[in-house]
Coordinates of C-alpha atoms in Angstrom, one line a residue:
M136 CA -21.2 -5.9 10.2
K137 CA -19.9 -7.6 7.0
H138 CA -22.7 -10.2 7.1
S139 CA -25.4 -7.6 7.4
I140 CA -24.1 -5.6 4.5
V141 CA -23.7 -8.5 2.2
T142 CA -27.1 -10.0 3.2
A143 CA -28.8 -6.8 2.4
I144 CA -27.1 -6.3 -1.0
L145 CA -27.8 -9.9 -2.1
A146 CA -31.4 -9.7 -0.9
A147 CA -31.9 -6.5 -3.0
G148 CA -30.2 -8.0 -6.0
L149 CA -32.2 -11.2 -6.0
A150 CA -35.5 -9.3 -5.4
F151 CA -34.6 -7.1 -8.4
G152 CA -33.3 -10.0 -10.5
A153 CA -36.6 -11.8 -10.1
S154 CA -38.3 -9.0 -12.0
A155 CA -35.6 -8.2 -14.5
A156 CA -36.6 -8.3 -18.1
H157 CA -34.2 -9.2 -20.9
A158 CA -34.0 -6.9 -23.9
E159 CA -34.6 -8.1 -27.4
F160 CA -31.8 -8.3 -29.9
G161 CA -31.5 -4.8 -31.7
A162 CA -34.4 -3.3 -29.6
T163 CA -32.3 -0.6 -27.9
L164 CA -30.7 0.8 -31.1
K165 CA -34.1 1.0 -32.8
T166 CA -35.6 2.7 -29.8
V167 CA -32.8 5.3 -29.6
K168 CA -33.1 6.0 -33.4
D169 CA -36.9 6.3 -33.3
R170 CA -36.8 8.5 -30.3
G171 CA -34.0 10.7 -31.7
T172 CA -32.3 11.1 -28.4
L173 CA -30.0 8.9 -26.2
E174 CA -31.2 8.6 -22.6
C175 CA -28.0 8.4 -20.6
T176 CA -27.2 8.3 -16.8
G177 CA -25.9 11.4 -15.0
H178 CA -25.4 11.6 -11.3
N179 CA -26.8 14.3 -9.1
G180 CA -24.3 16.8 -10.6
S181 CA -21.6 16.4 -8.0
F182 CA -19.6 13.4 -9.2
L183 CA -16.6 15.5 -9.8
G184 CA -14.6 14.8 -13.0
F185 CA -17.1 12.2 -14.2
A186 CA -20.6 13.7 -14.0
E187 CA -20.8 17.2 -12.6
V188 CA -22.8 20.3 -13.4
D189 CA -20.8 23.4 -13.9
D190 CA -21.6 27.0 -13.0
Q191 CA -23.6 27.5 -16.2
G192 CA -25.8 24.5 -15.4
A193 CA -24.1 22.3 -18.1
W194 CA -23.2 18.7 -17.6
K195 CA -19.6 17.8 -18.0
G196 CA -17.2 14.9 -17.0
L197 CA -15.7 11.7 -18.4
D198 CA -18.8 9.7 -18.1
I199 CA -20.9 12.5 -19.6
D200 CA -18.5 12.7 -22.6
L201 CA -18.9 9.0 -23.2
C202 CA -22.6 9.6 -23.3
R203 CA -22.0 12.3 -25.9
A204 CA -19.7 10.0 -27.9
V205 CA -22.5 7.3 -28.1
A206 CA -25.1 10.0 -29.2
A207 CA -22.7 11.3 -31.8
A208 CA -22.0 7.8 -33.2
V209 CA -25.6 6.6 -33.2
L210 CA -27.5 9.8 -33.9
G211 CA -25.0 12.0 -35.7
A212 CA -24.7 14.7 -33.0
P213 CA -23.4 14.7 -29.4
D214 CA -26.1 16.9 -28.1
K215 CA -28.9 14.5 -29.1
L216 CA -28.7 13.4 -25.5
N217 CA -30.8 13.5 -22.4
I218 CA -28.8 13.2 -19.2
V219 CA -31.0 11.6 -16.5
P220 CA -30.0 12.4 -12.9
I221 CA -30.0 9.1 -11.1
S222 CA -28.8 7.7 -7.8
W223 CA -26.5 4.8 -7.4
A224 CA -29.4 2.6 -6.2
Q225 CA -31.7 3.7 -9.0
R226 CA -29.3 2.7 -11.8
W227 CA -30.5 -0.9 -12.3
P228 CA -34.3 -0.4 -12.1
S229 CA -33.9 2.6 -14.4
L230 CA -32.0 0.5 -17.0
Q231 CA -34.4 -2.5 -16.8
S232 CA -37.5 -0.3 -17.1
G233 CA -36.1 1.4 -20.1
D234 CA -35.9 4.9 -18.6
V235 CA -32.2 5.0 -19.7
D236 CA -30.6 3.2 -22.6
L237 CA -27.3 2.4 -20.9
I238 CA -25.4 3.0 -17.7
I239 CA -22.3 5.1 -17.8
K240 CA -21.7 5.9 -14.1
A241 CA -18.4 4.6 -12.9
S242 CA -19.9 1.2 -12.4
G243 CA -18.0 -2.0 -12.2
A244 CA -18.5 -5.4 -13.8
T245 CA -19.4 -7.9 -11.1
F246 CA -20.6 -11.4 -10.9
S247 CA -23.9 -10.6 -9.1
R248 CA -24.8 -7.8 -11.5
D249 CA -24.3 -10.3 -14.3
T250 CA -26.1 -13.3 -12.9
D251 CA -28.6 -11.8 -10.5
L252 CA -29.5 -8.6 -12.2
G253 CA -29.6 -9.7 -15.8
L254 CA -27.0 -7.1 -17.1
Q255 CA -24.2 -7.3 -19.5
F256 CA -21.0 -5.3 -19.7
S257 CA -18.8 -3.5 -22.2
R258 CA -15.1 -3.7 -22.2
P259 CA -13.5 -1.5 -19.5
Y260 CA -13.3 2.2 -20.1
Y261 CA -11.5 3.0 -16.9
L262 CA -9.6 1.0 -14.3
G263 CA -9.9 2.4 -10.8
T264 CA -8.8 1.2 -7.3
T265 CA -10.8 1.6 -4.1
K266 CA -8.9 3.5 -1.5
V267 CA -9.4 5.1 1.9
M268 CA -8.7 8.7 3.0
A269 CA -8.1 9.7 6.7
H270 CA -7.8 12.9 8.7
K271 CA -4.1 13.4 9.1
D272 CA -4.4 14.5 12.7
L273 CA -5.5 11.0 13.7
G274 CA -2.0 9.7 13.0
I275 CA -3.2 6.7 10.9
A276 CA -0.5 5.2 8.6
S277 CA -2.5 2.3 7.3
L278 CA -6.0 1.0 7.5
K279 CA -5.0 -1.5 10.2
D280 CA -4.4 1.5 12.5
A281 CA -8.1 2.5 12.2
D282 CA -9.5 -0.4 14.2
G283 CA -12.9 0.6 15.8
G284 CA -13.1 3.8 13.7
S285 CA -16.0 5.0 11.5
V286 CA -15.9 5.1 7.7
C287 CA -18.1 7.1 5.3
I288 CA -19.1 4.9 2.3
P289 CA -21.3 5.6 -0.7
A290 CA -24.5 3.6 -0.2
G291 CA -25.6 1.0 -2.8
T292 CA -22.1 0.5 -4.3
T293 CA -19.6 -2.3 -4.4
I294 CA -17.4 -0.2 -2.0
E295 CA -19.6 -1.4 0.9
R296 CA -18.6 -4.9 0.3
Q297 CA -15.0 -4.1 -0.4
V298 CA -14.6 -2.2 2.9
A299 CA -16.2 -5.0 4.9
S300 CA -14.2 -7.7 3.1
Y301 CA -10.8 -5.8 3.5
A302 CA -11.5 -5.1 7.2
D303 CA -12.2 -8.8 7.8
R304 CA -9.0 -9.7 5.9
I305 CA -6.8 -7.5 8.1
G306 CA -8.7 -8.3 11.3
I307 CA -10.3 -5.0 12.2
T308 CA -13.7 -3.6 12.9
L309 CA -15.0 -0.4 11.2
E310 CA -18.4 1.3 11.7
P311 CA -19.9 2.0 8.2
V312 CA -21.7 5.3 7.8
L313 CA -23.6 5.2 4.5
F314 CA -24.6 8.2 2.3
E315 CA -26.5 8.1 -1.0
K316 CA -25.4 11.5 -2.3
T317 CA -21.7 12.2 -3.0
E318 CA -21.8 15.7 -1.7
E319 CA -23.3 14.6 1.6
L320 CA -20.7 11.9 1.8
R321 CA -17.8 14.4 1.3
E322 CA -19.4 16.9 3.8
A323 CA -19.8 14.1 6.5
Y324 CA -16.2 13.2 6.2
F325 CA -14.8 16.7 6.0
S326 CA -16.9 17.7 9.0
H327 CA -15.3 14.9 11.1
R328 CA -18.5 12.9 11.3
C329 CA -16.4 9.9 10.0
D330 CA -12.7 9.1 10.7
L331 CA -12.3 7.7 7.2
Y332 CA -13.7 8.1 3.8
A333 CA -13.7 5.0 1.4
Q334 CA -14.3 5.7 -2.2
W335 CA -13.3 4.8 -5.7
G336 CA -9.7 6.1 -5.9
P337 CA -10.2 8.8 -8.6
T338 CA -13.1 10.3 -6.8
L339 CA -11.1 10.3 -3.5
A340 CA -8.1 12.0 -5.1
I341 CA -10.4 14.6 -6.6
A342 CA -12.1 15.2 -3.3
R343 CA -8.8 15.8 -1.5
T344 CA -7.7 18.1 -4.3
V345 CA -10.7 20.4 -3.8
A346 CA -10.7 20.2 0.0
E347 CA -10.3 23.4 2.0
D348 CA -6.9 22.1 3.2
P349 CA -5.7 19.2 1.1
S350 CA -2.6 18.7 3.4
A351 CA -4.9 17.8 6.3
H352 CA -5.8 14.5 4.7
I353 CA -3.9 11.4 3.8
I354 CA -4.9 8.8 1.3
L355 CA -3.7 5.4 2.8
D356 CA -1.6 3.0 0.8
D357 CA -4.2 0.2 1.3
V358 CA -5.7 -0.9 -2.0
L359 CA -9.1 -2.4 -1.2
A360 CA -9.9 -3.6 -4.7
L361 CA -9.3 -3.0 -8.4
E362 CA -12.5 -2.4 -10.4
P363 CA -12.9 -2.3 -14.1
E364 CA -15.5 0.4 -14.9
V365 CA -17.7 -0.5 -17.8
I366 CA -20.7 0.5 -19.8
I367 CA -23.7 -1.6 -18.6
V368 CA -26.7 -2.6 -20.9
R369 CA -29.6 -4.9 -20.6
Q370 CA -29.1 -8.6 -21.1
G371 CA -30.2 -10.0 -24.4
D372 CA -29.4 -7.1 -26.8
E373 CA -26.0 -8.1 -28.1
Q374 CA -26.3 -5.7 -31.1
W375 CA -26.5 -2.7 -28.7
L376 CA -23.5 -4.1 -26.7
D377 CA -21.5 -4.5 -30.0
V378 CA -22.3 -0.9 -30.8
I379 CA -21.0 0.3 -27.4
N380 CA -17.8 -1.9 -27.6
W381 CA -16.9 -0.6 -31.1
I382 CA -17.5 3.0 -29.9
L383 CA -15.1 2.4 -27.1
S384 CA -12.6 0.8 -29.3
A385 CA -12.8 3.6 -32.0
L386 CA -12.0 6.2 -29.3
M387 CA -8.9 4.2 -28.2
F388 CA -7.9 3.3 -31.8
A389 CA -8.1 7.0 -32.7
E390 CA -5.7 7.8 -29.9
Q391 CA -3.4 5.0 -30.8
E392 CA -3.3 6.2 -34.5
G393 CA -2.9 9.9 -33.6
I394 CA -6.4 10.9 -34.9
T395 CA -7.8 13.8 -33.0
S396 CA -10.7 16.2 -33.3
A397 CA -8.3 18.7 -34.8
N398 CA -6.9 16.5 -37.5
V399 CA -9.7 14.1 -38.3
D400 CA -10.7 15.9 -41.5
E401 CA -7.1 15.6 -42.8
M402 CA -6.9 12.0 -41.8
K403 CA -10.1 11.2 -43.5
A404 CA -9.0 12.9 -46.7
N405 CA -5.6 11.3 -46.7
P406 CA -5.7 8.2 -44.5
P407 CA -2.3 7.0 -43.6
T408 CA -3.4 3.3 -43.4
S409 CA -6.4 1.3 -44.7
E410 CA -7.5 0.7 -41.2
V411 CA -7.7 4.5 -40.6
G412 CA -9.5 4.9 -43.9
K413 CA -12.1 2.3 -42.9
L414 CA -12.6 3.8 -39.4
L415 CA -13.3 7.2 -40.7
G416 CA -15.6 6.1 -43.5
A417 CA -13.2 7.1 -46.4
T418 CA -13.6 3.5 -47.3
P419 CA -17.2 2.3 -47.1
G420 CA -18.2 -0.6 -44.9
I421 CA -17.8 0.2 -41.2
G422 CA -21.3 1.3 -40.6
S423 CA -23.7 -1.3 -42.0
P424 CA -22.7 -4.2 -39.8
L425 CA -23.6 -2.1 -36.8
Q426 CA -26.6 -0.5 -38.5
L427 CA -24.9 2.9 -38.2
S428 CA -23.7 5.3 -40.9
D429 CA -20.2 5.0 -42.4
D430 CA -19.1 8.2 -40.8
W431 CA -20.2 7.3 -37.2
A432 CA -16.6 7.2 -35.9
Y433 CA -15.6 10.3 -37.9
T434 CA -18.5 12.2 -36.4
M435 CA -17.8 11.0 -32.9
I436 CA -14.0 11.9 -33.0
K437 CA -14.7 15.3 -34.7
T438 CA -17.2 16.4 -32.1
V439 CA -16.1 14.6 -28.9
G440 CA -12.4 13.7 -29.5
N441 CA -10.5 10.5 -28.9
Y442 CA -10.1 8.7 -25.6
A443 CA -7.0 10.8 -24.6
E444 CA -8.9 14.1 -25.4
I445 CA -11.8 13.0 -23.3
F446 CA -9.6 11.9 -20.4
D447 CA -7.4 15.0 -20.4
R448 CA -10.1 17.6 -20.4
N449 CA -12.2 16.0 -17.7
I450 CA -9.8 14.5 -15.2
G451 CA -6.3 14.7 -16.7
D452 CA -3.8 17.4 -17.4
G453 CA -6.4 19.7 -19.2
S454 CA -8.7 19.7 -16.1
V455 CA -8.3 21.1 -12.6
Y456 CA -7.9 17.7 -11.2
K457 CA -4.6 16.8 -13.0
M458 CA -5.0 13.0 -12.5
P459 CA -2.3 10.8 -14.1
R460 CA -3.4 8.2 -16.7
G461 CA -1.6 5.4 -14.8
L462 CA -3.0 2.0 -15.9
N463 CA -5.4 3.8 -18.1
R464 CA -2.7 4.7 -20.6
L465 CA -2.8 2.8 -23.9
W466 CA -0.5 -0.3 -24.2
I467 CA 1.8 1.7 -26.5
D468 CA 2.5 4.1 -23.6
G469 CA 2.9 1.5 -20.8
G470 CA -0.7 1.2 -19.8
V471 CA -3.2 -1.7 -20.1
M472 CA -5.9 -0.1 -22.3
F473 CA -6.1 -1.2 -26.0
P474 CA -8.6 -1.1 -28.8
M475 CA -9.9 -4.0 -30.8
V476 CA -8.7 -4.4 -34.4
F477 CA -10.5 -2.5 -37.2
D478 CA -9.6 -5.0 -40.0

């Protein structure tokens, strides 16, 4: 089963890679500025905590807020943004064809995406593990106990390979049942069509939180993989990648320095350090190297918030999901996330 999955993924990747076109240096930023809107990836509205549509029909989530941050930094307003609903499998063709300007869709940095698909990656904005949930009444304590069982998996993702590799490693056989849409995947598992549900850890934890009876499900201790989630852009446009990386660093640097959407005006008027003054545009010079305005970081923090604010309101303590930061805390708080230096 593993071999058929891997073969299919590689074949699709190589076929796509053969037609992949590289972007020109600076082309994406110019296109976004000329158009006046950022074309950014959504999901189908059901990727809870990361890209979901609320009862009022508005997009929200951690990935969506990062799209807003890019729009605010580049175009001066977070709402100069078009969220393009897109499936997992459609991500890469949509990016290469120019239908979207970047991918922010809980997507990991992988070797094949770099070398076969002609993509390049930002620094990680989230570190997530791949886990498996099981119906508690099956009496499964670890994945090894699930030999011969079925597992619901999101189609077109690295999770397919991770499940196959992990099953091989521990010497068991699992029957994969693939679904393109997240809600169909959840429904299939919760209706007992599958014994197991393999997913990116945060998504799995959120799914159990909103289940009819969360206590009827157990998330196994097995960690199938650790995946750095990154923003993905077309190969060749290093300027656009620089813009994206400094946007992520500015969000984390703001958290590190205690700059929030509530106090950013005061911080800009009376910056406590020269680095903060430069970040917020009080001291000129941060914009021109990126071909942005000097207040790009100020505008972004003022309208969207710093990294902690984005995390908390979408999946952390300020959300219904109450997910802990874990590894995604800043280094000063015991995590592994850190900004680059604004010197």
